[in-house]
Tab-separated table of C-alpha atoms in Angstrom:
chain	number	residue	atom	x	y	z
A	176	UNK	CA	0.000	0.000	0.000
A	177	UNK	CA	1.410	3.343	-1.022
A	178	UNK	CA	1.833	5.781	1.824
A	179	UNK	CA	0.716	9.189	0.627
A	180	UNK	CA	2.100	12.242	2.310
A	181	UNK	CA	-0.464	14.876	3.194
A	182	UNK	CA	-0.792	17.871	0.954
A	183	UNK	CA	0.421	21.303	1.888
A	184	UNK	CA	-1.689	24.396	1.793
A	185	UNK	CA	-0.570	27.990	1.836
A	186	UNK	CA	-2.501	30.990	3.060
A	187	UNK	CA	-1.753	34.049	0.975
A	188	UNK	CA	-2.472	37.151	2.988
A	189	UNK	CA	-1.378	40.152	0.893
A	190	UNK	CA	-1.372	42.547	3.840
A	191	UNK	CA	0.536	40.294	6.217
A	192	UNK	CA	2.943	39.268	3.452
A	193	UNK	CA	3.313	42.882	2.274
A	194	UNK	CA	2.330	41.928	-1.265
A	195	UNK	CA	1.352	45.421	-2.361
A	196	UNK	CA	1.870	45.091	-6.121
A	197	UNK	CA	-0.149	43.176	-8.647
A	198	UNK	CA	0.197	42.537	-12.354
A	199	UNK	CA	-3.320	41.522	-13.290
A	200	UNK	CA	-4.237	38.863	-15.832
A	201	UNK	CA	-4.028	40.274	-19.346
A	202	UNK	CA	-1.383	42.835	-18.409
A	203	UNK	CA	2.018	42.653	-20.116
A	204	UNK	CA	4.940	44.558	-18.634
A	205	UNK	CA	8.379	44.638	-20.210
A	206	UNK	CA	11.513	46.525	-19.320
A	207	UNK	CA	13.534	47.520	-16.302
A	208	UNK	CA	11.096	47.013	-13.465
A	209	UNK	CA	11.501	47.561	-9.765
A	210	UNK	CA	8.857	46.617	-7.217
A	211	UNK	CA	9.082	47.831	-3.658
A	212	UNK	CA	7.208	45.215	-1.672
A	213	UNK	CA	5.841	41.871	-2.748
A	214	UNK	CA	4.414	41.223	-6.188
A	215	UNK	CA	1.561	39.059	-7.401
A	216	UNK	CA	1.897	38.201	-11.089
A	217	UNK	CA	-1.206	37.019	-12.898
A	218	UNK	CA	-0.229	38.530	-16.253
A	219	UNK	CA	3.178	38.660	-17.905
A	220	UNK	CA	6.326	40.481	-16.929
A	221	UNK	CA	9.697	40.344	-18.624
A	222	UNK	CA	12.975	42.161	-18.625
A	223	UNK	CA	15.195	43.187	-15.741
A	224	UNK	CA	12.958	42.748	-12.737
A	225	UNK	CA	13.782	43.363	-9.116
A	226	UNK	CA	11.315	42.574	-6.347
A	227	UNK	CA	12.005	43.766	-2.834
A	228	UNK	CA	9.675	41.287	-1.221
A	229	UNK	CA	7.910	38.070	-2.014
A	230	UNK	CA	7.114	37.088	-5.571
A	231	UNK	CA	3.963	35.085	-6.270
A	232	UNK	CA	3.588	33.847	-9.828
A	233	UNK	CA	-0.045	32.837	-10.060
A	234	UNK	CA	-1.467	30.125	-12.305
A	235	UNK	CA	-1.435	31.606	-15.808
A	236	UNK	CA	1.184	34.172	-14.866
A	237	UNK	CA	4.472	34.290	-16.772
A	238	UNK	CA	7.801	35.752	-15.703
A	239	UNK	CA	10.718	36.042	-18.123
A	240	UNK	CA	14.091	37.761	-18.173
A	241	UNK	CA	16.490	38.495	-15.343
A	242	UNK	CA	14.662	38.497	-12.056
A	243	UNK	CA	15.982	39.112	-8.587
A	244	UNK	CA	13.735	38.457	-5.609
A	245	UNK	CA	14.664	39.590	-2.121
A	246	UNK	CA	12.225	37.245	-0.472
A	247	UNK	CA	10.444	33.992	-1.050
A	248	UNK	CA	9.171	32.783	-4.393
A	249	UNK	CA	5.862	30.985	-4.853
A	250	UNK	CA	5.622	29.531	-8.342
A	251	UNK	CA	2.170	28.454	-9.440
A	252	UNK	CA	2.590	29.647	-13.028
A	253	UNK	CA	5.361	29.805	-15.570
A	254	UNK	CA	8.962	30.898	-15.156
A	255	UNK	CA	10.563	31.412	-18.567
A	256	UNK	CA	9.028	31.059	-21.997
A	257	UNK	CA	7.276	27.859	-23.022
A	258	UNK	CA	9.997	25.686	-24.557
A	259	UNK	CA	12.456	28.497	-23.930
A	260	UNK	CA	16.165	28.330	-23.328
A	261	UNK	CA	17.331	28.193	-19.688
A	262	UNK	CA	19.773	31.012	-20.469
A	263	UNK	CA	16.991	33.371	-21.520
A	264	UNK	CA	15.463	33.508	-18.070
A	265	UNK	CA	17.145	33.413	-14.713
A	266	UNK	CA	15.599	34.053	-11.345
A	267	UNK	CA	17.643	34.665	-8.244
A	268	UNK	CA	15.667	34.197	-5.046
A	269	UNK	CA	17.221	35.230	-1.760
A	270	UNK	CA	14.693	33.199	0.197
A	271	UNK	CA	12.912	29.933	-0.291
A	272	UNK	CA	11.447	28.886	-3.615
A	273	UNK	CA	8.213	26.930	-3.506
A	274	UNK	CA	7.298	25.291	-6.802
A	275	UNK	CA	3.736	24.044	-6.584
A	276	UNK	CA	2.114	21.211	-8.500
A	277	UNK	CA	1.097	23.665	-11.233
A	278	UNK	CA	4.435	25.474	-11.434
A	279	UNK	CA	6.593	25.207	-14.543
A	280	UNK	CA	10.128	26.499	-14.894
A	281	UNK	CA	12.066	26.506	-18.134
A	282	UNK	CA	14.539	29.093	-16.908
A	283	UNK	CA	17.447	28.959	-14.500
A	284	UNK	CA	16.250	28.997	-10.931
A	285	UNK	CA	18.583	30.042	-8.136
A	286	UNK	CA	17.458	30.069	-4.538
A	287	UNK	CA	18.696	29.535	-1.030
A	288	UNK	CA	16.294	26.648	-0.519
A	289	UNK	CA	13.875	24.805	-2.718
A	290	UNK	CA	10.614	23.029	-1.949
A	291	UNK	CA	9.179	21.029	-4.812
A	292	UNK	CA	5.701	19.588	-4.883
A	293	UNK	CA	4.518	16.589	-6.846
A	294	UNK	CA	3.620	17.683	-10.354
A	295	UNK	CA	6.045	20.606	-10.381
A	296	UNK	CA	7.779	20.831	-13.744
A	297	UNK	CA	11.376	21.952	-13.354
A	298	UNK	CA	12.793	21.861	-16.878
A	299	UNK	CA	15.645	24.276	-16.351
A	300	UNK	CA	18.575	24.012	-13.966
A	301	UNK	CA	18.494	24.847	-10.279
A	302	UNK	CA	21.355	26.357	-8.345
A	303	UNK	CA	21.595	26.683	-4.592
A	304	UNK	CA	22.584	30.129	-3.465
A	305	UNK	CA	25.124	30.319	-0.680
A	306	UNK	CA	25.318	32.939	2.018
A	307	UNK	CA	27.892	35.043	0.187
A	308	UNK	CA	26.009	35.021	-3.082
A	309	UNK	CA	24.009	38.121	-2.186
A	310	UNK	CA	27.080	40.316	-2.112
A	311	UNK	CA	26.856	43.056	-4.727
A	312	UNK	CA	28.330	42.003	-8.025
A	313	UNK	CA	30.152	44.296	-10.365
A	314	UNK	CA	27.247	45.142	-12.603
A	315	UNK	CA	25.221	46.235	-9.569
A	316	UNK	CA	27.761	48.806	-8.422
A	317	UNK	CA	27.489	52.180	-10.033
A	318	UNK	CA	30.989	53.347	-10.743
A	319	UNK	CA	31.495	56.934	-9.670
A	320	UNK	CA	34.334	59.372	-10.296
A	321	UNK	CA	37.401	58.625	-8.205
B	96	UNK	CA	1.443	49.708	6.502
B	97	UNK	CA	-1.226	52.189	7.537
B	98	UNK	CA	-4.982	51.758	7.190
B	99	UNK	CA	-5.134	53.426	3.772
B	100	UNK	CA	-2.382	51.198	2.383
B	101	UNK	CA	-4.053	48.147	3.870
B	102	UNK	CA	-7.374	49.163	2.317
B	103	UNK	CA	-5.892	49.606	-1.161
B	104	UNK	CA	-3.832	46.420	-0.844
B	105	UNK	CA	-6.942	44.531	0.149
B	106	UNK	CA	-8.935	46.105	-2.696
B	107	UNK	CA	-6.380	45.791	-5.478
B	108	UNK	CA	-4.311	42.725	-4.625
B	109	UNK	CA	-7.134	40.855	-2.983
B	110	UNK	CA	-8.368	39.253	0.194
B	111	UNK	CA	-6.469	36.481	1.961
B	112	UNK	CA	-6.985	33.072	0.435
B	113	UNK	CA	-5.657	29.573	0.838
B	114	UNK	CA	-4.198	27.701	-2.081
B	115	UNK	CA	-3.182	24.081	-2.433
B	116	UNK	CA	0.493	23.503	-3.149
B	117	UNK	CA	0.391	19.740	-3.513
B	118	UNK	CA	2.286	16.853	-1.973
B	119	UNK	CA	5.841	17.518	-0.916
B	120	UNK	CA	8.507	15.795	-2.954
B	121	UNK	CA	10.320	14.496	0.071
B	122	UNK	CA	10.526	11.353	2.083
B	123	UNK	CA	7.891	11.286	4.804
B	124	UNK	CA	9.237	11.678	8.289
B	125	UNK	CA	9.321	8.158	9.667
B	126	UNK	CA	10.414	9.207	13.122
B	127	UNK	CA	7.908	9.068	15.911
B	128	UNK	CA	5.983	12.309	15.992
B	129	UNK	CA	5.028	13.177	19.501
B	130	UNK	CA	6.499	15.477	22.083
B	131	UNK	CA	9.786	17.140	21.313
B	132	UNK	CA	11.942	17.547	24.380
B	133	UNK	CA	14.689	20.122	24.394
B	134	UNK	CA	17.468	18.440	26.347
B	135	UNK	CA	19.118	21.759	27.080
B	136	UNK	CA	16.198	23.558	28.629
B	137	UNK	CA	13.867	20.691	29.392
B	138	UNK	CA	11.053	22.369	27.504
B	139	UNK	CA	8.558	20.140	25.785
B	140	UNK	CA	6.429	21.031	22.826
B	141	UNK	CA	4.319	19.212	20.314
B	142	UNK	CA	5.812	18.223	17.004
B	143	UNK	CA	4.699	19.989	13.814
B	144	UNK	CA	2.206	17.267	12.928
B	145	UNK	CA	0.385	17.559	16.225
B	146	UNK	CA	0.610	21.317	16.356
B	147	UNK	CA	-1.163	21.579	13.032
B	148	UNK	CA	-3.849	19.135	14.128
B	149	UNK	CA	-4.475	20.641	17.538
B	150	UNK	CA	-4.425	24.259	16.413
B	151	UNK	CA	-7.846	25.894	16.271
B	152	UNK	CA	-6.849	29.248	14.849
B	153	UNK	CA	-4.347	30.109	12.156
B	154	UNK	CA	-4.198	33.742	13.168
B	155	UNK	CA	-0.726	33.330	14.661
B	156	UNK	CA	0.733	31.175	11.890
B	157	UNK	CA	4.061	32.283	10.456
B	158	UNK	CA	3.407	34.400	7.391
B	159	UNK	CA	3.987	32.798	4.015
B	160	UNK	CA	4.804	29.327	5.301
B	161	UNK	CA	2.877	26.314	4.035
B	162	UNK	CA	1.109	24.065	6.488
B	163	UNK	CA	-0.357	20.627	6.225
B	164	UNK	CA	-3.792	20.506	4.697
B	165	UNK	CA	-6.342	19.300	7.239
B	166	UNK	CA	-7.829	15.886	6.684
B	167	UNK	CA	-11.225	15.188	5.126
B	168	UNK	CA	-13.042	14.800	8.448
B	169	UNK	CA	-11.646	18.007	9.881
B	170	UNK	CA	-12.434	19.945	6.711
B	171	UNK	CA	-16.017	18.685	6.811
B	172	UNK	CA	-16.337	19.614	10.484
B	173	UNK	CA	-14.905	23.078	9.863
B	174	UNK	CA	-17.138	23.631	6.847
B	175	UNK	CA	-20.274	22.789	8.791
B	176	UNK	CA	-19.134	24.153	12.146
B	177	UNK	CA	-21.951	26.708	12.291
B	178	UNK	CA	-24.641	24.110	11.671
B	179	UNK	CA	-23.049	21.739	14.188
B	180	UNK	CA	-22.978	24.506	16.789
B	181	UNK	CA	-26.580	25.441	15.983
B	182	UNK	CA	-27.692	21.803	16.263
B	183	UNK	CA	-25.903	21.520	19.613
B	184	UNK	CA	-27.515	24.698	20.922
B	185	UNK	CA	-30.955	23.585	19.743
B	186	UNK	CA	-30.458	20.177	21.366
B	187	UNK	CA	-29.461	21.871	24.609
B	188	UNK	CA	-32.468	24.186	24.546
B	189	UNK	CA	-34.767	21.308	23.588
B	190	UNK	CA	-33.483	19.167	26.428
B	191	UNK	CA	-33.880	22.007	28.898
B	192	UNK	CA	-37.424	22.680	27.696
B	193	UNK	CA	-38.308	18.975	27.829
B	194	UNK	CA	-37.039	18.525	31.361
B	195	UNK	CA	-38.627	21.788	32.432
B	196	UNK	CA	-42.022	20.755	31.107
B	197	UNK	CA	-41.674	17.229	32.490
B	198	UNK	CA	-40.746	18.453	35.954
B	199	UNK	CA	-43.465	21.112	35.868
B	200	UNK	CA	-46.150	18.624	35.075
């Protein structure tokens, strides 16, 4: 007899989680984007994206490009283009990445910790971030006159 | 976050909701799940499994952390809690009325 583990459930409370931004279904955003606070993605965003908070990619939501998340990631939708190259999309998560049973990732996923759920489709690579990986890298430092 | 921010967050982003993540891709914990005893301090507390079963309110849950989905029986009880409470209250009132009438007569 197969022993089934119980399912996990997550309560999404936008106020308690400080998710103050939302990209609604049908909305397409592209470019250099910066979100102060958590972000709920039900539409599509792409480009250079920085989220200072939690990122929730809802079912039907798509995230592409170079993404940096200073919080946890909850992936119910799509990371990277369908059938896309892992090099086209990379997401760096400074917290824990939860990939639910509906989540699909074709991009490169980097996170401190990863929790996969049965049915999660991780097609791209995953890299564990170490403690020193959040140090500013060269392209983040604005060179000033010396 | 002040009241105005909370109002707009609630209006635009949405109300709190629970969503199913699925079954964890991990080996189930085969260790006995009962009391956890801290050998340093001597404190005892219930393991995660029991905490999530015993808990009656999720108001103090850590934000953004998944928890085990309650079982079928508990979900049914929670869904019909109001009717169960109403039935209990009616039974209590009915019993009191019955005994009152019986003793009176």
